């Protein structure tokens, strides 16, 4: 029976990972990462850590709220989601936090010119 329990646990972890990948591809597309830190199958509680560019990102609180509200609706075994970035004191993200976000004019290109950011499409 313990093998069945382990398989169920692996399935739950796979479903949580797939949920994050499928519903929040922008995390990885923008240089961030989402990792499962813990799944408590008895209480139905999962802990997610956002790292990389998510640490210090201004919209990471909205991403966290979306993860919390949507995961409990989509995965019946999940009752509560704890999610955090390395910036909110939620733990070490492995390696001392994430990258600091950069803004136009704050960085310098290889040719010494200031980065003006992306060109407007109009």
Short mmCIF file of N, CA and C in Angstrom, two decimals:
data_model
loop_
_atom_site.label_atom_id
_atom_site.label_comp_id
_atom_site.label_asym_id
_atom_site.label_seq_id
_atom_site.Cartn_x
_atom_site.Cartn_y
_atom_site.Cartn_z
N UNK A 1 0.80 -1.20 0.00
CA UNK A 1 0.00 0.00 0.00
C UNK A 1 0.85 1.27 0.00
N UNK A 2 2.01 1.23 0.62
CA UNK A 2 2.83 2.43 0.65
C UNK A 2 3.27 2.84 -0.75
N UNK A 3 3.39 1.89 -1.66
CA UNK A 3 3.74 2.21 -3.04
C UNK A 3 2.62 3.02 -3.69
N UNK A 4 1.35 2.64 -3.43
CA UNK A 4 0.23 3.40 -3.98
C UNK A 4 0.23 4.83 -3.45
N UNK A 5 0.50 4.98 -2.16
CA UNK A 5 0.55 6.31 -1.57
C UNK A 5 1.66 7.13 -2.21
N UNK A 6 2.81 6.51 -2.41
CA UNK A 6 3.91 7.23 -3.04
C UNK A 6 3.55 7.62 -4.46
N UNK A 7 2.93 6.72 -5.21
CA UNK A 7 2.52 7.03 -6.58
C UNK A 7 1.51 8.16 -6.60
N UNK A 8 0.55 8.15 -5.64
CA UNK A 8 -0.42 9.23 -5.56
C UNK A 8 0.29 10.55 -5.28
N UNK A 9 1.29 10.52 -4.40
CA UNK A 9 2.04 11.72 -4.08
C UNK A 9 2.80 12.25 -5.28
N UNK A 10 3.43 11.36 -6.01
CA UNK A 10 4.15 11.77 -7.21
C UNK A 10 3.19 12.36 -8.22
N UNK A 11 2.01 11.76 -8.34
CA UNK A 11 1.00 12.27 -9.26
C UNK A 11 0.57 13.68 -8.85
N UNK A 12 0.38 13.91 -7.57
CA UNK A 12 0.00 15.23 -7.08
C UNK A 12 1.10 16.25 -7.37
N UNK A 13 2.33 15.86 -7.12
CA UNK A 13 3.45 16.76 -7.41
C UNK A 13 3.52 17.07 -8.90
N UNK A 14 3.31 16.06 -9.74
CA UNK A 14 3.30 16.26 -11.19
C UNK A 14 2.18 17.20 -11.60
N UNK A 15 1.01 17.03 -10.98
CA UNK A 15 -0.12 17.90 -11.34
C UNK A 15 0.12 19.34 -10.90
N UNK A 16 0.74 19.55 -9.75
CA UNK A 16 1.07 20.90 -9.31
C UNK A 16 2.10 21.52 -10.26
N UNK A 17 3.13 20.76 -10.62
CA UNK A 17 4.15 21.26 -11.56
C UNK A 17 3.53 21.60 -12.92
N UNK A 18 2.69 20.71 -13.40
CA UNK A 18 2.03 20.94 -14.69
C UNK A 18 1.10 22.15 -14.62
N UNK A 19 0.40 22.32 -13.51
CA UNK A 19 -0.46 23.47 -13.31
C UNK A 19 0.35 24.76 -13.44
N UNK A 20 1.49 24.83 -12.77
CA UNK A 20 2.33 26.03 -12.82
C UNK A 20 2.85 26.28 -14.22
N UNK A 21 3.32 25.24 -14.87
CA UNK A 21 3.86 25.36 -16.22
C UNK A 21 2.79 25.79 -17.22
N UNK A 22 1.61 25.19 -17.09
CA UNK A 22 0.52 25.44 -18.04
C UNK A 22 -0.14 26.81 -17.82
N UNK A 23 -0.36 27.18 -16.57
CA UNK A 23 -1.10 28.41 -16.26
C UNK A 23 -0.23 29.65 -16.12
N UNK A 24 1.04 29.46 -15.87
CA UNK A 24 1.90 30.61 -15.62
C UNK A 24 3.20 30.52 -16.42
N UNK A 25 3.10 30.39 -17.75
CA UNK A 25 4.33 30.30 -18.56
C UNK A 25 5.14 31.59 -18.52
N UNK A 26 4.48 32.71 -18.21
CA UNK A 26 5.20 33.99 -18.17
C UNK A 26 6.27 34.02 -17.09
N UNK A 27 6.11 33.21 -16.06
CA UNK A 27 7.14 33.17 -15.01
C UNK A 27 8.49 32.80 -15.63
N UNK A 28 8.52 31.71 -16.36
CA UNK A 28 9.77 31.26 -16.97
C UNK A 28 10.16 32.17 -18.14
N UNK A 29 9.17 32.63 -18.91
CA UNK A 29 9.46 33.50 -20.06
C UNK A 29 10.15 34.80 -19.64
N UNK A 30 9.88 35.25 -18.41
CA UNK A 30 10.45 36.50 -17.93
C UNK A 30 11.66 36.29 -17.03
N UNK A 31 12.22 35.08 -17.04
CA UNK A 31 13.44 34.82 -16.29
C UNK A 31 13.23 34.41 -14.85
N UNK A 32 11.99 34.06 -14.51
CA UNK A 32 11.70 33.62 -13.15
C UNK A 32 11.59 32.11 -13.07
N UNK A 33 11.34 31.64 -11.88
CA UNK A 33 11.15 30.21 -11.69
C UNK A 33 10.11 29.99 -10.59
N UNK A 34 9.43 28.87 -10.68
CA UNK A 34 8.47 28.48 -9.65
C UNK A 34 8.82 27.06 -9.24
N UNK A 35 9.08 26.86 -7.97
CA UNK A 35 9.49 25.54 -7.48
C UNK A 35 8.59 25.12 -6.32
N UNK A 36 8.25 23.85 -6.31
CA UNK A 36 7.48 23.30 -5.20
C UNK A 36 8.46 23.07 -4.05
N UNK A 37 8.21 23.71 -2.93
CA UNK A 37 9.07 23.51 -1.76
C UNK A 37 8.55 22.39 -0.88
N UNK A 38 7.22 22.30 -0.76
CA UNK A 38 6.66 21.29 0.12
C UNK A 38 5.21 21.01 -0.28
N UNK A 39 4.81 19.74 -0.16
CA UNK A 39 3.42 19.35 -0.31
C UNK A 39 3.06 18.51 0.91
N UNK A 40 2.10 19.00 1.69
CA UNK A 40 1.58 18.25 2.83
C UNK A 40 0.27 17.62 2.39
N UNK A 41 0.33 16.33 2.08
CA UNK A 41 -0.84 15.65 1.53
C UNK A 41 -1.97 15.51 2.55
N UNK A 42 -1.62 15.43 3.83
CA UNK A 42 -2.64 15.30 4.88
C UNK A 42 -3.49 16.56 5.00
N UNK A 43 -2.85 17.71 5.01
CA UNK A 43 -3.59 18.97 5.17
C UNK A 43 -4.00 19.57 3.83
N UNK A 44 -3.43 19.06 2.73
CA UNK A 44 -3.72 19.62 1.41
C UNK A 44 -3.04 20.95 1.18
N UNK A 45 -1.92 21.16 1.85
CA UNK A 45 -1.21 22.44 1.77
C UNK A 45 0.04 22.29 0.92
N UNK A 46 0.25 23.24 0.01
CA UNK A 46 1.43 23.23 -0.84
C UNK A 46 2.16 24.57 -0.68
N UNK A 47 3.48 24.51 -0.70
CA UNK A 47 4.30 25.72 -0.61
C UNK A 47 5.09 25.87 -1.90
N UNK A 48 4.93 27.02 -2.54
CA UNK A 48 5.58 27.34 -3.81
C UNK A 48 6.54 28.50 -3.58
N UNK A 49 7.74 28.41 -4.14
CA UNK A 49 8.72 29.49 -4.07
C UNK A 49 8.96 30.03 -5.47
N UNK A 50 8.80 31.33 -5.62
CA UNK A 50 9.12 31.99 -6.88
C UNK A 50 10.51 32.59 -6.75
N UNK A 51 11.35 32.35 -7.74
CA UNK A 51 12.71 32.85 -7.67
C UNK A 51 13.14 33.49 -8.97
N UNK A 52 14.43 33.67 -9.12
CA UNK A 52 14.97 34.32 -10.31
C UNK A 52 14.48 35.74 -10.41
N UNK A 53 13.98 36.11 -11.58
CA UNK A 53 13.52 37.48 -11.81
C UNK A 53 12.25 37.80 -11.03
N UNK A 54 11.57 36.79 -10.49
CA UNK A 54 10.38 37.05 -9.67
C UNK A 54 10.73 37.79 -8.39
N UNK A 55 11.92 37.56 -7.87
CA UNK A 55 12.36 38.26 -6.67
C UNK A 55 12.59 39.72 -7.02
N UNK A 56 11.79 40.57 -6.46
CA UNK A 56 11.89 41.99 -6.74
C UNK A 56 11.00 42.48 -7.86
N UNK A 57 10.28 41.58 -8.52
CA UNK A 57 9.37 41.98 -9.60
C UNK A 57 8.12 42.61 -9.00
N UNK A 58 7.70 43.71 -9.56
CA UNK A 58 6.55 44.43 -9.05
C UNK A 58 5.22 43.70 -9.19
N UNK A 59 5.13 42.78 -10.15
CA UNK A 59 3.86 42.07 -10.31
C UNK A 59 3.86 40.69 -9.67
N UNK A 60 4.94 40.32 -8.99
CA UNK A 60 4.96 39.00 -8.35
C UNK A 60 3.86 38.83 -7.30
N UNK A 61 3.45 39.87 -6.55
CA UNK A 61 2.32 39.68 -5.63
C UNK A 61 1.03 39.29 -6.36
N UNK A 62 0.81 39.85 -7.54
CA UNK A 62 -0.38 39.48 -8.32
C UNK A 62 -0.27 38.05 -8.84
N UNK A 63 0.93 37.66 -9.25
CA UNK A 63 1.15 36.28 -9.71
C UNK A 63 0.91 35.31 -8.57
N UNK A 64 1.41 35.63 -7.39
CA UNK A 64 1.21 34.78 -6.21
C UNK A 64 -0.28 34.64 -5.90
N UNK A 65 -1.00 35.76 -5.93
CA UNK A 65 -2.44 35.71 -5.64
C UNK A 65 -3.17 34.85 -6.66
N UNK A 66 -2.80 34.97 -7.92
CA UNK A 66 -3.44 34.16 -8.97
C UNK A 66 -3.15 32.67 -8.76
N UNK A 67 -1.92 32.35 -8.41
CA UNK A 67 -1.55 30.95 -8.15
C UNK A 67 -2.40 30.42 -6.99
N UNK A 68 -2.48 31.19 -5.90
CA UNK A 68 -3.23 30.76 -4.72
C UNK A 68 -4.70 30.51 -5.03
N UNK A 69 -5.32 31.41 -5.75
CA UNK A 69 -6.75 31.27 -5.99
C UNK A 69 -7.08 30.21 -7.04
N UNK A 70 -6.25 30.09 -8.06
CA UNK A 70 -6.56 29.15 -9.14
C UNK A 70 -6.17 27.71 -8.83
N UNK A 71 -5.09 27.50 -8.08
CA UNK A 71 -4.64 26.13 -7.82
C UNK A 71 -5.65 25.37 -6.98
N UNK A 72 -6.24 26.01 -5.97
CA UNK A 72 -7.21 25.30 -5.12
C UNK A 72 -8.49 24.97 -5.88
N UNK A 73 -8.78 25.73 -6.93
CA UNK A 73 -9.96 25.44 -7.76
C UNK A 73 -9.69 24.31 -8.74
N UNK A 74 -8.48 24.24 -9.25
CA UNK A 74 -8.15 23.29 -10.30
C UNK A 74 -7.68 21.93 -9.78
N UNK A 75 -7.04 21.90 -8.63
CA UNK A 75 -6.53 20.64 -8.07
C UNK A 75 -7.28 20.37 -6.77
N UNK A 76 -8.25 19.45 -6.80
CA UNK A 76 -9.13 19.22 -5.65
C UNK A 76 -8.42 18.87 -4.34
N UNK A 77 -7.29 18.19 -4.39
CA UNK A 77 -6.58 17.79 -3.17
C UNK A 77 -5.92 18.98 -2.46
N UNK A 78 -5.73 20.07 -3.16
CA UNK A 78 -5.07 21.24 -2.58
C UNK A 78 -6.09 22.13 -1.89
N UNK A 79 -5.88 22.34 -0.59
CA UNK A 79 -6.78 23.17 0.23
C UNK A 79 -6.22 24.58 0.42
N UNK A 80 -4.88 24.67 0.49
CA UNK A 80 -4.24 25.95 0.77
C UNK A 80 -2.90 26.02 0.04
N UNK A 81 -2.59 27.21 -0.48
CA UNK A 81 -1.33 27.43 -1.17
C UNK A 81 -0.58 28.54 -0.46
N UNK A 82 0.66 28.25 -0.10
CA UNK A 82 1.58 29.26 0.42
C UNK A 82 2.58 29.53 -0.70
N UNK A 83 2.73 30.78 -1.07
CA UNK A 83 3.68 31.12 -2.12
C UNK A 83 4.43 32.37 -1.71
N UNK A 84 5.70 32.42 -2.08
CA UNK A 84 6.53 33.57 -1.71
C UNK A 84 7.68 33.71 -2.69
N UNK A 85 8.29 34.89 -2.65
CA UNK A 85 9.53 35.12 -3.41
C UNK A 85 10.66 35.24 -2.41
N UNK A 86 11.86 35.28 -2.89
CA UNK A 86 13.02 35.46 -2.00
C UNK A 86 13.04 36.82 -1.36
N UNK A 87 12.26 37.78 -1.88
CA UNK A 87 12.28 39.15 -1.38
C UNK A 87 11.38 39.35 -0.17
N UNK A 88 10.43 38.45 0.07
CA UNK A 88 9.48 38.69 1.16
C UNK A 88 9.79 37.91 2.42
N UNK A 89 11.02 37.44 2.55
CA UNK A 89 11.42 36.75 3.76
C UNK A 89 10.90 35.33 3.84
N UNK A 90 10.43 34.79 2.74
CA UNK A 90 9.83 33.47 2.74
C UNK A 90 10.82 32.34 2.66
N UNK A 91 12.08 32.62 2.76
CA UNK A 91 13.06 31.54 2.73
C UNK A 91 14.13 31.81 1.71
N UNK A 92 15.16 31.01 1.76
CA UNK A 92 16.28 31.15 0.84
C UNK A 92 15.93 30.46 -0.47
N UNK A 93 16.10 31.15 -1.55
CA UNK A 93 15.78 30.60 -2.86
C UNK A 93 16.96 29.87 -3.46
N UNK A 94 17.96 29.60 -2.68
CA UNK A 94 19.11 28.86 -3.18
C UNK A 94 20.03 29.75 -3.97
N UNK A 95 20.99 30.32 -3.34
CA UNK A 95 21.94 31.15 -4.05
C UNK A 95 21.82 32.62 -3.73
N UNK A 96 21.09 32.97 -2.70
CA UNK A 96 21.09 34.36 -2.26
C UNK A 96 20.08 35.24 -2.95
N UNK A 97 18.94 34.73 -3.38
CA UNK A 97 17.91 35.58 -3.97
C UNK A 97 17.99 35.61 -5.47
N UNK A 98 17.22 36.48 -6.04
CA UNK A 98 17.12 36.54 -7.49
C UNK A 98 17.82 37.74 -8.06
N UNK A 99 17.61 37.95 -9.35
CA UNK A 99 18.20 39.08 -10.02
C UNK A 99 17.40 40.32 -9.67
N UNK A 100 18.05 41.44 -9.61
CA UNK A 100 17.35 42.69 -9.42
C UNK A 100 16.76 43.11 -10.77
N UNK A 101 15.54 43.63 -10.77
CA UNK A 101 14.99 44.07 -12.05
C UNK A 101 15.73 45.29 -12.55
N UNK A 102 15.81 45.46 -13.86
CA UNK A 102 16.45 46.64 -14.42
C UNK A 102 15.39 47.45 -15.14
N UNK A 103 15.63 48.73 -15.20
CA UNK A 103 14.69 49.64 -15.82
C UNK A 103 15.43 50.45 -16.88
N UNK A 104 14.70 50.93 -17.91
CA UNK A 104 15.36 51.71 -18.97
C UNK A 104 16.18 52.86 -18.37
N UNK A 105 17.39 53.03 -18.91
CA UNK A 105 18.27 54.09 -18.45
C UNK A 105 19.18 53.67 -17.31
N UNK A 106 18.92 52.52 -16.68
CA UNK A 106 19.75 52.08 -15.56
C UNK A 106 20.91 51.21 -15.98
N UNK A 107 20.84 50.65 -17.18
CA UNK A 107 21.91 49.76 -17.63
C UNK A 107 22.63 50.40 -18.80
N UNK A 108 23.82 49.91 -19.05
CA UNK A 108 24.63 50.42 -20.15
C UNK A 108 24.96 49.26 -21.08
N UNK A 109 24.78 49.48 -22.40
CA UNK A 109 25.09 48.45 -23.39
C UNK A 109 26.60 48.29 -23.52
N UNK A 110 27.02 47.26 -24.28
CA UNK A 110 28.43 47.01 -24.51
C UNK A 110 29.13 48.20 -25.16
N UNK A 111 28.40 48.99 -25.97
CA UNK A 111 29.02 50.13 -26.65
C UNK A 111 29.06 51.38 -25.76
N UNK A 112 28.61 51.27 -24.51
CA UNK A 112 28.68 52.39 -23.58
C UNK A 112 27.44 53.26 -23.56
N UNK A 113 26.47 52.98 -24.45
CA UNK A 113 25.25 53.78 -24.51
C UNK A 113 24.26 53.28 -23.46
N UNK A 114 23.49 54.22 -22.92
CA UNK A 114 22.47 53.85 -21.93
C UNK A 114 21.37 53.05 -22.62
N UNK A 115 20.83 52.07 -21.90
CA UNK A 115 19.73 51.26 -22.40
C UNK A 115 18.45 52.08 -22.30
N UNK A 116 17.86 52.37 -23.43
CA UNK A 116 16.64 53.17 -23.47
C UNK A 116 15.39 52.32 -23.37
N UNK A 117 15.54 50.99 -23.26
CA UNK A 117 14.38 50.12 -23.18
C UNK A 117 13.88 49.74 -24.58
N UNK A 118 12.81 48.99 -24.65
CA UNK A 118 12.31 48.56 -25.94
C UNK A 118 11.65 49.70 -26.70
N UNK A 119 11.72 49.62 -28.02
CA UNK A 119 11.07 50.62 -28.86
C UNK A 119 9.58 50.43 -28.86
N UNK A 120 8.85 51.52 -28.84
CA UNK A 120 7.38 51.44 -28.90
C UNK A 120 6.97 50.99 -30.29
N UNK A 121 5.93 50.17 -30.41
CA UNK A 121 5.52 49.64 -31.71
C UNK A 121 4.76 50.65 -32.56
N UNK A 122 4.64 51.90 -32.12
CA UNK A 122 3.88 52.89 -32.89
C UNK A 122 4.71 54.09 -33.23
#
